[in-house]
Short mmCIF file of C-alpha atoms (C1' of nucleotides) in Angstrom, two decimals:
data_model
loop_
_atom_site.label_atom_id
_atom_site.label_comp_id
_atom_site.label_asym_id
_atom_site.label_seq_id
_atom_site.Cartn_x
_atom_site.Cartn_y
_atom_site.Cartn_z
CA MET A 245 32.01 -73.24 253.69
CA ILE A 246 30.95 -73.98 250.14
CA ARG A 247 32.33 -71.74 247.44
CA ILE A 248 30.92 -71.41 243.94
CA THR A 249 32.26 -69.65 240.87
CA ASN A 250 29.54 -67.20 240.01
CA THR A 251 29.35 -66.24 236.35
CA LEU A 252 27.77 -62.94 237.35
CA SER A 253 30.81 -61.71 239.28
CA GLY A 254 33.32 -63.95 237.53
CA LYS A 255 34.66 -64.94 240.94
CA LYS A 256 34.44 -67.68 243.51
CA GLU A 257 31.99 -66.66 246.19
CA GLU A 258 30.90 -68.20 249.46
CA LEU A 259 27.47 -69.77 249.27
CA ARG A 260 25.05 -67.73 251.34
CA THR A 261 21.54 -68.98 250.85
CA LEU A 262 18.43 -66.81 250.98
CA GLU A 263 16.95 -69.07 253.64
CA PRO A 264 19.09 -70.92 256.16
CA ASN A 265 19.99 -74.51 255.18
CA ARG A 266 17.89 -74.37 252.10
CA VAL A 267 18.91 -74.07 248.45
CA LYS A 268 16.52 -73.29 245.65
CA MET A 269 18.00 -74.30 242.35
CA TYR A 270 16.91 -74.16 238.72
CA VAL A 271 18.69 -76.00 235.92
CA CYS A 272 17.88 -75.43 232.26
CA GLY A 273 16.68 -78.70 230.80
CA PRO A 274 16.41 -80.06 227.29
CA THR A 275 14.19 -79.13 224.39
CA VAL A 276 12.39 -82.39 223.87
CA TYR A 277 12.38 -83.30 220.19
CA ASN A 278 14.86 -86.19 220.13
CA LEU A 279 17.10 -88.31 222.34
CA ILE A 280 19.57 -86.43 224.49
CA HIS A 281 23.27 -86.59 223.69
CA VAL A 282 26.33 -86.72 225.90
CA GLY A 283 26.60 -82.93 225.83
CA ASN A 284 23.12 -82.64 227.32
CA ALA A 285 24.04 -85.24 229.91
CA ARG A 286 26.82 -83.13 231.36
CA PRO A 287 24.71 -80.52 233.16
CA ALA A 288 22.21 -83.23 234.09
CA VAL A 289 24.86 -85.36 235.79
CA VAL A 290 27.05 -82.58 237.15
CA PHE A 291 24.29 -80.52 238.71
CA ASP A 292 22.46 -83.59 239.98
CA SER A 293 25.68 -84.58 241.65
CA PHE A 294 26.14 -81.08 243.05
CA ARG A 295 22.58 -81.13 244.33
CA ARG A 296 23.29 -84.36 246.18
CA TYR A 297 26.46 -82.85 247.58
CA LEU A 298 24.51 -79.88 248.91
CA GLU A 299 22.17 -82.34 250.59
CA TYR A 300 25.15 -84.24 251.95
CA ARG A 301 26.32 -80.95 253.44
CA GLY A 302 23.02 -80.49 255.20
CA TYR A 303 20.99 -78.35 252.84
CA SER A 304 17.46 -79.08 251.85
CA VAL A 305 17.47 -78.60 248.07
CA THR A 306 14.53 -77.66 245.92
CA TYR A 307 15.72 -78.74 242.49
CA THR A 308 13.88 -77.66 239.38
CA GLN A 309 14.60 -78.78 235.87
CA ASN A 310 12.34 -77.77 233.02
CA PHE A 311 11.41 -79.29 229.70
CA THR A 312 11.05 -76.93 226.78
CA ASP A 313 8.13 -78.48 224.96
CA ILE A 314 7.14 -75.61 222.71
CA ASP A 315 9.68 -74.54 220.14
CA ASP A 316 10.26 -74.35 216.37
CA LYS A 317 12.17 -77.60 216.24
CA ILE A 318 9.46 -79.49 218.08
CA ILE A 319 6.83 -78.05 215.78
CA ASN A 320 8.85 -78.98 212.69
CA ALA A 321 9.58 -82.49 213.89
CA SER A 322 5.98 -83.16 214.84
CA ASN A 323 4.70 -81.80 211.52
CA GLU A 324 7.10 -84.09 209.71
CA GLU A 325 5.82 -87.07 211.63
CA GLY A 326 2.26 -85.92 211.33
CA ILE A 327 1.62 -86.02 215.06
CA SER A 328 0.88 -83.28 217.56
CA SER A 329 3.75 -81.48 219.22
CA LYS A 330 2.31 -82.68 222.52
CA ALA A 331 2.61 -86.31 221.43
CA LEU A 332 6.15 -85.74 220.26
CA SER A 333 7.32 -83.99 223.39
CA ASP A 334 5.57 -86.57 225.61
CA ARG A 335 7.54 -89.25 223.88
CA TYR A 336 10.91 -87.56 224.30
CA ILE A 337 10.22 -86.61 227.89
CA ALA A 338 9.68 -90.31 228.58
CA GLU A 339 12.92 -91.10 226.72
CA TYR A 340 14.72 -88.43 228.71
CA PHE A 341 13.69 -90.02 231.98
CA LYS A 342 14.91 -93.41 230.76
CA ASP A 343 18.37 -92.00 230.05
CA ALA A 344 18.52 -89.84 233.15
CA CYS A 345 17.48 -92.74 235.34
CA ALA A 346 20.05 -95.04 233.73
CA LEU A 347 22.68 -92.37 234.39
CA GLY A 348 21.75 -92.30 238.04
CA VAL A 349 20.28 -88.80 237.87
CA ARG A 350 17.59 -88.38 240.48
CA PRO A 351 14.26 -86.86 239.47
CA ALA A 352 14.01 -83.16 240.28
CA THR A 353 11.64 -81.75 242.85
CA PHE A 354 9.80 -80.12 239.95
CA HIS A 355 9.89 -80.90 236.24
CA PRO A 356 7.80 -78.10 234.75
CA ARG A 357 6.98 -77.99 231.08
CA THR A 358 6.28 -74.82 229.17
CA THR A 359 2.83 -75.78 227.94
CA ASP A 360 1.63 -76.16 231.55
CA PHE A 361 2.62 -72.58 232.33
CA VAL A 362 1.23 -70.61 229.41
CA GLN A 363 -1.18 -68.72 231.66
CA GLU A 364 1.66 -67.69 233.98
CA ILE A 365 3.71 -66.65 230.98
CA ILE A 366 0.89 -64.44 229.69
CA GLU A 367 0.57 -62.79 233.10
CA PHE A 368 4.32 -62.28 233.14
CA VAL A 369 4.32 -60.57 229.76
CA LYS A 370 1.32 -58.43 230.75
CA ASP A 371 3.26 -57.26 233.79
CA LEU A 372 6.25 -56.32 231.68
CA GLU A 373 4.02 -54.44 229.27
CA LYS A 374 2.36 -52.58 232.13
CA LYS A 375 5.72 -51.57 233.54
CA GLY A 376 6.94 -50.28 230.20
CA PHE A 377 9.47 -53.02 229.45
CA ALA A 378 7.58 -54.57 226.57
CA TYR A 379 5.88 -53.44 223.38
CA GLU A 380 3.62 -55.15 220.88
CA ARG A 381 3.99 -55.27 217.09
CA ASN A 382 1.41 -57.16 215.00
CA GLY A 383 0.70 -59.72 217.68
CA ASP A 384 4.36 -60.19 218.63
CA VAL A 385 5.52 -58.82 221.95
CA TYR A 386 9.14 -57.76 222.46
CA PHE A 387 11.24 -56.93 225.48
CA ASP A 388 12.65 -53.42 225.33
CA VAL A 389 16.33 -53.85 226.21
CA SER A 390 17.00 -50.12 226.34
CA GLU A 391 14.65 -49.85 229.33
CA PHE A 392 16.66 -52.31 231.41
CA LYS A 393 19.84 -50.67 232.53
CA ASN A 394 21.76 -53.76 233.69
CA TYR A 395 21.44 -55.52 230.35
CA GLY A 396 24.73 -57.31 229.61
CA GLU A 397 25.69 -57.64 233.27
CA LEU A 398 25.66 -61.44 233.32
CA SER A 399 27.46 -62.08 230.04
CA HIS A 400 29.80 -59.14 230.60
CA ARG A 401 28.86 -57.50 227.37
CA ASN A 402 28.20 -53.95 226.46
CA PRO A 403 24.95 -53.44 224.49
CA GLU A 404 26.66 -50.76 222.42
CA ASP A 405 29.36 -53.20 221.30
CA MET A 406 26.78 -55.76 220.34
CA ARG A 407 24.83 -53.30 218.24
CA ALA A 408 28.07 -52.32 216.54
CA GLY A 409 28.80 -56.02 215.96
CA ALA A 410 26.03 -56.04 213.34
CA ARG A 411 25.77 -59.83 213.31
CA ILE A 412 22.41 -59.63 214.94
CA GLU A 413 19.58 -60.54 212.67
CA VAL A 414 17.63 -57.62 211.32
CA ASN A 415 13.97 -57.77 212.13
CA GLU A 416 11.99 -54.78 210.91
CA ALA A 417 9.43 -55.08 213.65
CA LYS A 418 11.86 -54.63 216.50
CA ASP A 419 12.79 -51.16 217.75
CA ASP A 420 16.29 -52.35 218.57
CA PRO A 421 18.12 -55.40 217.23
CA LEU A 422 18.83 -56.52 220.80
CA ASP A 423 15.16 -56.64 221.75
CA PHE A 424 13.92 -60.20 222.04
CA THR A 425 10.60 -61.94 221.68
CA LEU A 426 8.38 -62.54 224.68
CA TRP A 427 5.33 -63.70 222.77
CA LYS A 428 5.03 -64.80 219.15
CA ALA A 429 1.90 -64.35 217.03
CA ALA A 430 0.51 -67.67 215.80
CA LYS A 431 1.43 -69.01 212.39
CA PRO A 432 -0.54 -71.68 210.53
CA ASN A 433 0.00 -75.28 211.72
CA GLU A 434 1.39 -74.22 215.07
CA PRO A 435 0.02 -74.78 218.53
CA SER A 436 -1.31 -71.51 219.90
CA TRP A 437 -3.03 -70.01 222.90
CA ASP A 438 -5.39 -67.07 223.34
CA SER A 439 -3.79 -63.97 224.75
CA PRO A 440 -4.40 -60.22 225.04
CA TRP A 441 -2.29 -59.90 221.85
CA GLY A 442 -4.29 -62.46 219.92
CA LYS A 443 -3.48 -66.11 219.31
CA GLY A 444 0.16 -66.99 219.80
CA ARG A 445 2.80 -68.83 221.79
CA PRO A 446 5.57 -68.02 224.25
CA GLY A 447 9.04 -66.97 223.13
CA TRP A 448 11.94 -69.08 224.28
CA HIS A 449 13.44 -67.15 227.18
CA ILE A 450 10.23 -66.30 228.97
CA GLU A 451 9.40 -69.86 230.07
CA CYS A 452 12.27 -70.18 232.52
CA SER A 453 11.46 -66.83 234.09
CA ALA A 454 7.79 -67.64 234.47
CA MET A 455 8.23 -71.20 235.69
CA SER A 456 10.97 -70.39 238.16
CA SER A 457 9.04 -67.52 239.70
CA SER A 458 5.93 -69.69 239.97
CA LEU A 459 7.78 -72.58 241.59
CA LEU A 460 10.67 -70.96 243.45
CA GLY A 461 9.55 -67.36 243.99
CA ASP A 462 10.83 -64.01 242.73
CA SER A 463 14.37 -64.75 243.93
CA PHE A 464 16.26 -67.99 244.32
CA ASP A 465 19.77 -69.22 244.98
CA ILE A 466 21.27 -71.02 242.01
CA HIS A 467 20.57 -70.98 238.31
CA ALA A 468 22.60 -73.44 236.27
CA GLY A 469 23.08 -74.60 232.69
CA GLY A 470 25.56 -74.89 229.86
CA ASN A 471 27.82 -71.91 229.24
CA ASP A 472 26.40 -71.60 225.74
CA LEU A 473 23.24 -70.35 227.40
CA ILE A 474 24.87 -67.37 229.11
CA PHE A 475 24.08 -65.19 226.14
CA PRO A 476 21.43 -64.57 225.09
CA HIS A 477 19.25 -67.03 227.02
CA HIS A 478 20.26 -66.34 230.61
CA GLU A 479 20.93 -62.67 230.02
CA ASN A 480 17.40 -62.32 228.68
CA GLU A 481 15.81 -64.36 231.43
CA LYS A 482 17.55 -62.21 233.98
CA ALA A 483 16.53 -58.98 232.29
CA GLN A 484 12.84 -59.82 232.09
CA SER A 485 12.69 -61.29 235.60
CA GLU A 486 14.42 -58.37 237.26
CA ALA A 487 12.51 -55.87 235.16
CA ARG A 488 9.30 -57.37 236.46
CA THR A 489 10.15 -57.57 240.16
CA ALA A 490 12.88 -54.94 240.54
CA LYS A 491 14.61 -57.49 242.76
CA LYS A 492 17.81 -59.45 242.32
CA TRP A 493 16.61 -62.61 240.65
CA VAL A 494 19.40 -65.19 241.10
CA SER A 495 22.26 -65.18 243.61
CA TYR A 496 24.63 -67.64 241.91
CA TRP A 497 24.94 -68.50 238.24
CA MET A 498 26.73 -71.78 237.52
CA HIS A 499 27.73 -72.75 233.99
CA ASN A 500 29.24 -76.00 232.80
CA GLY A 501 31.76 -76.18 229.96
CA MET A 502 30.99 -77.74 226.60
CA ILE A 503 31.81 -81.25 225.45
CA SER A 504 33.72 -81.35 222.20
CA VAL A 505 34.52 -83.98 219.61
CA LYS A 506 37.80 -83.50 217.75
CA LYS A 507 38.04 -80.00 219.21
CA GLU A 508 34.63 -78.97 217.98
CA LYS A 509 31.63 -78.43 220.24
CA MET A 510 29.24 -81.38 220.32
CA SER A 511 25.90 -80.10 219.15
CA LYS A 512 22.90 -81.09 217.15
CA SER A 513 23.53 -78.39 214.56
CA VAL A 514 27.14 -79.49 213.96
CA GLY A 515 25.89 -83.08 213.77
CA ASN A 516 28.72 -84.61 215.79
CA ILE A 517 26.51 -85.84 218.58
CA PHE A 518 26.77 -89.09 220.49
CA ASN A 519 23.56 -90.24 222.12
CA VAL A 520 23.46 -91.03 225.79
CA ARG A 521 21.60 -94.18 224.78
CA GLN A 522 24.55 -95.38 222.68
CA ALA A 523 27.13 -94.31 225.23
CA LEU A 524 25.31 -96.21 227.98
CA LYS A 525 25.23 -99.31 225.85
CA ILE A 526 28.91 -99.20 224.94
CA TYR A 527 30.52 -97.91 228.12
CA GLY A 528 27.92 -98.18 230.88
CA ALA A 529 26.55 -95.60 233.27
CA ASN A 530 29.42 -95.77 235.75
CA ALA A 531 32.05 -95.03 233.14
CA LEU A 532 29.94 -92.17 231.83
CA ARG A 533 29.55 -90.63 235.28
CA MET A 534 33.23 -91.12 235.95
CA TYR A 535 34.05 -89.43 232.66
CA LEU A 536 31.72 -86.49 233.26
CA LEU A 537 32.94 -85.90 236.80
CA SER A 538 36.63 -86.48 236.17
CA LYS A 539 37.21 -82.96 234.93
CA HIS A 540 36.09 -79.75 236.60
CA TYR A 541 32.56 -78.87 235.49
CA ARG A 542 33.46 -75.43 234.14
CA SER A 543 36.17 -76.68 231.79
CA PRO A 544 35.60 -77.92 228.28
CA ILE A 545 35.99 -81.68 227.92
CA GLU A 546 36.80 -83.83 224.92
CA PHE A 547 34.65 -86.86 224.14
CA SER A 548 36.33 -89.91 222.58
CA SER A 549 36.48 -93.64 223.02
CA GLU A 550 39.95 -93.22 224.56
CA ARG A 551 38.56 -90.94 227.26
CA MET A 552 35.69 -93.31 227.90
CA GLU A 553 37.88 -96.40 228.14
CA GLU A 554 40.10 -94.50 230.52
CA ALA A 555 37.12 -93.61 232.70
CA LYS A 556 35.97 -97.20 232.64
CA ALA A 557 39.39 -98.43 233.72
CA SER A 558 39.69 -95.96 236.57
CA PHE A 559 36.19 -96.74 237.82
CA LYS A 560 37.13 -100.39 237.93
CA ARG A 561 39.90 -99.57 240.34
CA ILE A 562 37.28 -98.44 242.85
CA VAL A 563 35.23 -101.58 242.36
CA ASN A 564 38.30 -103.77 242.82
CA ALA A 565 39.15 -102.02 246.05
CA LEU A 566 35.64 -102.60 247.38
CA GLU A 567 35.83 -106.29 246.48
CA GLU A 568 39.23 -106.51 248.13
CA ILE A 569 37.97 -104.84 251.30
CA ASN A 570 34.99 -107.16 251.50
CA LYS A 571 37.26 -110.15 251.09
CA LYS A 572 39.51 -108.92 253.88
CA ILE A 573 36.93 -107.90 256.47
CA GLY A 574 33.95 -110.19 255.84
CA ASP A 575 31.12 -108.88 258.01
CA PHE A 576 33.38 -107.17 260.50
CA SER A 577 32.16 -103.75 261.60
CA CYS A 578 33.23 -101.03 264.02
CA LYS A 579 32.67 -97.42 264.96
CA GLU A 580 34.33 -94.59 263.11
CA ASP A 581 37.23 -92.73 264.64
CA ALA A 582 39.75 -90.02 263.74
CA PHE A 583 40.64 -91.96 260.60
CA SER A 584 37.19 -91.36 259.09
CA HIS A 585 37.11 -87.76 260.21
CA GLU A 586 40.39 -87.03 258.52
CA TRP A 587 39.43 -88.53 255.17
CA ARG A 588 35.97 -87.02 255.26
CA ASP A 589 37.46 -83.60 255.91
CA ARG A 590 39.70 -83.98 252.89
CA MET A 591 36.79 -84.94 250.68
CA ILE A 592 34.70 -82.02 251.89
CA GLU A 593 37.58 -79.64 251.45
CA ALA A 594 37.85 -80.66 247.79
CA LEU A 595 34.16 -80.42 246.99
CA ASP A 596 33.42 -77.31 249.00
CA ASP A 597 35.83 -75.56 246.66
CA ASP A 598 33.55 -74.98 243.68
CA PHE A 599 32.71 -78.67 243.49
CA ASN A 600 36.21 -79.78 242.55
CA THR A 601 35.44 -83.37 241.56
CA PRO A 602 38.90 -84.14 240.07
CA GLN A 603 40.42 -83.27 243.43
CA ALA A 604 37.75 -85.40 245.12
CA PHE A 605 38.68 -88.40 242.97
CA SER A 606 42.31 -87.85 243.78
CA THR A 607 41.45 -88.21 247.45
CA LEU A 608 39.28 -91.24 246.77
CA PHE A 609 42.04 -92.99 244.81
CA GLU A 610 44.58 -92.29 247.50
CA MET A 611 42.27 -94.08 249.87
CA VAL A 612 41.79 -96.91 247.41
CA LYS A 613 45.53 -97.41 247.32
CA LEU A 614 45.65 -97.49 251.09
CA ALA A 615 42.86 -100.08 251.12
CA HIS A 616 44.94 -102.47 249.02
CA SER A 617 47.99 -102.23 251.21
CA SER A 618 46.22 -102.31 254.57
CA ASP A 619 45.20 -105.28 256.71
CA ASP A 620 43.75 -103.18 259.51
CA LYS A 621 40.11 -104.28 259.67
CA GLU A 622 38.98 -101.19 261.53
CA LYS A 623 40.45 -98.93 258.91
CA LEU A 624 39.24 -101.09 256.05
CA TYR A 625 35.72 -101.05 257.40
CA GLN A 626 35.81 -97.28 257.72
CA MET A 627 37.12 -96.94 254.18
CA LYS A 628 34.28 -99.03 252.87
CA THR A 629 31.78 -96.97 254.83
CA LEU A 630 33.26 -93.74 253.48
CA ILE A 631 33.16 -94.95 249.89
CA MET A 632 29.48 -95.80 250.34
CA GLU A 633 28.82 -92.52 252.09
CA TRP A 634 30.48 -90.52 249.32
CA ASN A 635 28.61 -92.45 246.72
CA TYR A 636 25.62 -90.42 247.83
CA PHE A 637 26.97 -87.65 245.59
CA PHE A 638 29.15 -89.60 243.16
CA GLY A 639 26.11 -91.67 242.32
CA PHE A 640 27.77 -94.82 241.01
CA ASN A 641 25.88 -98.05 240.75
CA PHE A 642 28.15 -100.66 242.27
CA GLU A 643 25.58 -103.36 241.58
CA GLU A 644 25.78 -102.85 237.83
CA SER A 645 29.14 -104.52 237.48
CA SER A 646 28.25 -107.68 239.37
CA SER A 647 27.64 -110.51 236.95
CA SER A 648 24.25 -111.14 235.48
CA SER A 649 22.83 -114.61 235.99
CA SER A 650 22.25 -116.61 232.91
CA LYS A 651 21.20 -120.01 231.68
CA ALA A 652 24.74 -120.56 230.47
CA GLU A 653 26.19 -120.65 233.97
CA PRO A 654 26.00 -124.38 234.69
CA PHE A 655 27.56 -125.00 231.29
CA ILE A 656 30.42 -122.61 232.07
CA GLU A 657 30.97 -124.16 235.48
CA GLU A 658 31.15 -127.58 233.84
CA LEU A 659 33.81 -126.40 231.35
CA ILE A 660 35.86 -124.90 234.16
CA LYS A 661 35.68 -128.19 236.00
CA LEU A 662 36.90 -130.04 232.92
CA ARG A 663 39.71 -127.54 232.49
CA ASN A 664 40.86 -127.90 236.08
CA GLU A 665 40.88 -131.67 235.69
CA ALA A 666 43.06 -131.24 232.64
CA ARG A 667 45.36 -128.93 234.58
CA LEU A 668 45.70 -131.50 237.36
CA ARG A 669 46.92 -134.12 234.95
CA LYS A 670 49.11 -131.38 233.37
CA ASP A 671 47.30 -131.55 230.06
CA TYR A 672 47.84 -127.84 229.47
CA LYS A 673 47.05 -128.03 225.79
CA GLN A 674 43.53 -129.16 226.60
CA ALA A 675 43.25 -126.66 229.48
CA ASP A 676 44.25 -123.74 227.26
CA LYS A 677 41.86 -124.88 224.58
CA ILE A 678 38.98 -124.71 227.04
CA ARG A 679 40.15 -121.31 228.27
CA ASP A 680 40.20 -119.98 224.70
CA ALA A 681 36.75 -121.41 224.06
CA LEU A 682 35.40 -119.68 227.16
CA LYS A 683 37.08 -116.46 226.17
CA SER A 684 35.29 -116.52 222.84
CA LEU A 685 32.06 -116.74 224.87
CA ASN A 686 33.17 -113.58 226.73
CA VAL A 687 34.01 -115.49 229.86
CA GLU A 688 37.19 -114.54 231.65
CA ILE A 689 39.00 -117.12 233.78
CA ARG A 690 40.82 -116.17 236.94
CA ASP A 691 43.06 -118.79 238.48
CA SER A 692 44.26 -118.22 241.99
CA ALA A 693 45.49 -120.17 244.96
CA GLN A 694 41.90 -120.28 246.24
CA GLY A 695 40.64 -121.88 243.04
CA THR A 696 39.26 -120.70 239.76
CA THR A 697 36.63 -118.00 239.39
CA TRP A 698 35.17 -116.48 236.27
CA ARG A 699 33.26 -113.43 235.12
CA TRP A 700 31.61 -112.00 232.06
CA ILE A 701 33.82 -109.58 230.17
"C1'" G B 188 36.04 -57.12 215.38
"C1'" G B 189 34.04 -57.48 220.83
"C1'" C B 190 33.75 -60.54 225.29
"C1'" G B 191 35.44 -64.90 227.95
"C1'" A B 192 38.21 -69.40 229.03
"C1'" C B 193 42.43 -72.27 228.52
"C1'" G B 194 47.90 -74.02 227.36
"C1'" U B 195 51.04 -78.68 233.60
"C1'" A B 196 54.51 -85.70 232.19
"C1'" G B 197 53.34 -90.36 226.26
"C1'" C B 198 47.84 -89.15 227.12
"C1'" C B 199 43.85 -87.17 230.62
"C1'" A B 200 43.90 -83.88 234.73
"C1'" A B 201 44.25 -81.12 239.97
"C1'" G B 202 47.12 -77.25 242.12
"C1'" G B 203 46.94 -71.43 241.52
"C1'" G B 204 53.00 -66.64 245.78
"C1'" G B 205 57.03 -70.53 249.94
"C1'" U B 206 54.82 -76.98 253.01
"C1'" C B 207 55.44 -78.30 244.87
"C1'" A B 208 62.37 -81.63 243.04
"C1'" A B 209 53.87 -80.61 241.21
"C1'" A B 210 47.91 -84.77 243.51
"C1'" G B 211 45.19 -88.47 241.10
"C1'" G B 212 43.85 -91.50 236.70
"C1'" C B 213 45.10 -93.95 231.92
"C1'" G B 214 49.18 -95.93 229.31
"C1'" A B 215 54.18 -97.88 229.31
"C1'" G B 216 58.46 -100.58 231.67
"C1'" G B 217 59.79 -103.89 235.70
"C1'" G B 218 58.33 -107.23 240.02
"C1'" U B 219 54.57 -110.54 242.76
"C1'" C B 220 50.93 -114.31 241.56
"C1'" U B 221 50.39 -118.44 237.58
"C1'" G B 222 51.98 -124.60 234.37
"C1'" C B 223 51.89 -120.43 230.92
"C1'" A B 224 48.47 -116.66 230.68
"C1'" A B 225 44.59 -113.46 232.06
"C1'" A B 226 42.88 -110.68 236.09
"C1'" A B 227 44.57 -108.27 240.35
"C1'" U B 228 48.37 -105.82 242.96
"C1'" C B 229 53.21 -103.39 244.00
"C1'" C B 230 57.32 -100.30 242.22
"C1'" U B 231 59.16 -96.86 238.47
"C1'" U B 232 57.64 -93.06 235.03
"C1'" A B 233 57.72 -83.90 235.17
"C1'" U B 234 64.50 -80.23 238.91
"C1'" U B 235 59.45 -78.96 235.65
"C1'" C B 236 54.38 -76.11 234.57
"C1'" G B 237 53.18 -72.65 225.91
"C1'" U B 238 57.34 -68.62 224.64
"C1'" G B 239 59.85 -64.04 226.04
"C1'" G B 240 60.25 -60.24 229.54
"C1'" G B 241 58.95 -58.08 234.49
"C1'" U B 242 57.42 -57.77 240.01
"C1'" U B 243 59.21 -60.38 244.52
"C1'" C B 244 63.79 -62.66 249.40
"C1'" A B 245 60.56 -66.44 246.77
"C1'" A B 246 56.35 -67.67 240.69
"C1'" A B 247 53.51 -73.34 237.63
"C1'" U B 248 50.90 -69.72 240.67
"C1'" C B 249 50.97 -62.13 240.09
"C1'" C B 250 51.83 -58.35 235.75
"C1'" C B 251 52.91 -57.32 230.40
"C1'" A B 252 53.73 -58.97 225.45
"C1'" C B 253 53.65 -62.83 222.01
"C1'" C B 254 52.25 -67.71 220.00
"C1'" G B 255 48.48 -71.53 219.99
"C1'" U B 256 43.57 -73.82 221.11
"C1'" C B 257 38.45 -73.38 222.28
"C1'" G B 258 33.63 -71.06 223.44
"C1'" C B 259 29.95 -67.02 223.04
"C1'" C B 260 28.34 -62.75 220.07
"C1'" U B 261 22.39 -66.89 215.55
"C1'" C B 262 19.33 -72.31 217.55
"C1'" C B 263 22.44 -74.87 221.19
"C1'" A B 264 23.61 -78.17 227.50
#
RNA sequence: GGCGACGUAGCCAAGGGGUCAAAGGCGAGGGUCUGCAAAAUCCUUAUUCGUGGGUUCAAAUCCCACCGUCGCCUCCA
């Protein structure tokens, strides 16, 4: 039985889906005005991986991840470049898919973008207005928090405390500082749409409510995102959605922890971001996945080159084990027996428990160790099969690390031949000279009893 | 100020009343291999879980206090 920590209750709960064997899931995606950074990659990788795990466990998953393509920052950035906000967001959606794909993140079932759902958003706001949860002021429409009695339930806050907090921006037009914008009246040089309240555009929170209800229905199973979205974003989404339908909107709320750099949250506004593009180039996708999954998804995690090198090194241990197994068993194959069942049960036990990936890796590495010390072909074959099977949710690319072909290869082979000739006549000075030369070309030499092999570093 | 999370070996990180003298990874030290290396692999590396009390036959795990770190309360994954 899968258990998930639900932010709403603050506890681990058993997963009980609305429909049998089916999970409807919505993950908050990026605002597309520049390249995504490692912090944005965390929910993308973690929840993609969790989605695959749910599939592995027999669920059919409808996975939705949105793009926010209408927002102040997009408008500002596009005005600066002198292009339309559509052109700008199109560009960064394409860039997002490049990074996500390189990271091994599978495309979602649906990738809605706000501008394709403006009509639905308008209908949504009209509904709220009709039901007395919204009011209009000079072309802006606000949600009336005082009308929704469970406000604060998700973020475990008391509206009274927040009003007393007095850090909330004062906006004369609002009846209550906690009220939030559903629809914004158009300003000059901004994209806008016709609406019953005049020309304008959607507020931020409303898009997720409107798109999820259009694509997944009035209620669905899992809503996920970074824990910085709990308040106000998710609290507001929940309020407006439940105000509209009077039904429970989401069963399970999952929130990932933040990535920090030198103990400070990685974010665009702090300016300490590290692009996924750069990280992929320096460390590779496998190391990045290993890094992101090596700590429990709810905990904060520190980003540094030390952490990344560590992830890279530990990933290599898995690759080495696979190579070792292949060497030992060749194309031997057999049926699985109790051995597989036992290890599979351990893996499932770890991941069923709120997707405990560190525990899962612990199990995997125990098996890796066993693979090195075993000569039992039947067991080795089963280990290999399990590693491949589990890779369905770990999502590593074991092909990536195999050497890339190059025009230099015959040249390298020739040098190795020369070096081995030198070694045979015990001219080690010459042999070491060739080895150093190859090393400076990023070629690593491996001598063994079976001969010399090499690889790119 | 309010709400929440966290503090486990040199570092990262699971565990969350007894099976824990605490999983796994990185690093380090030693061995195997090698002409020497590199790579790989094997072994070793926490009587102890921020501090002080308490509950219990039994606590890293529960309770209280304190110290420290972080997040949210404004855009943010």
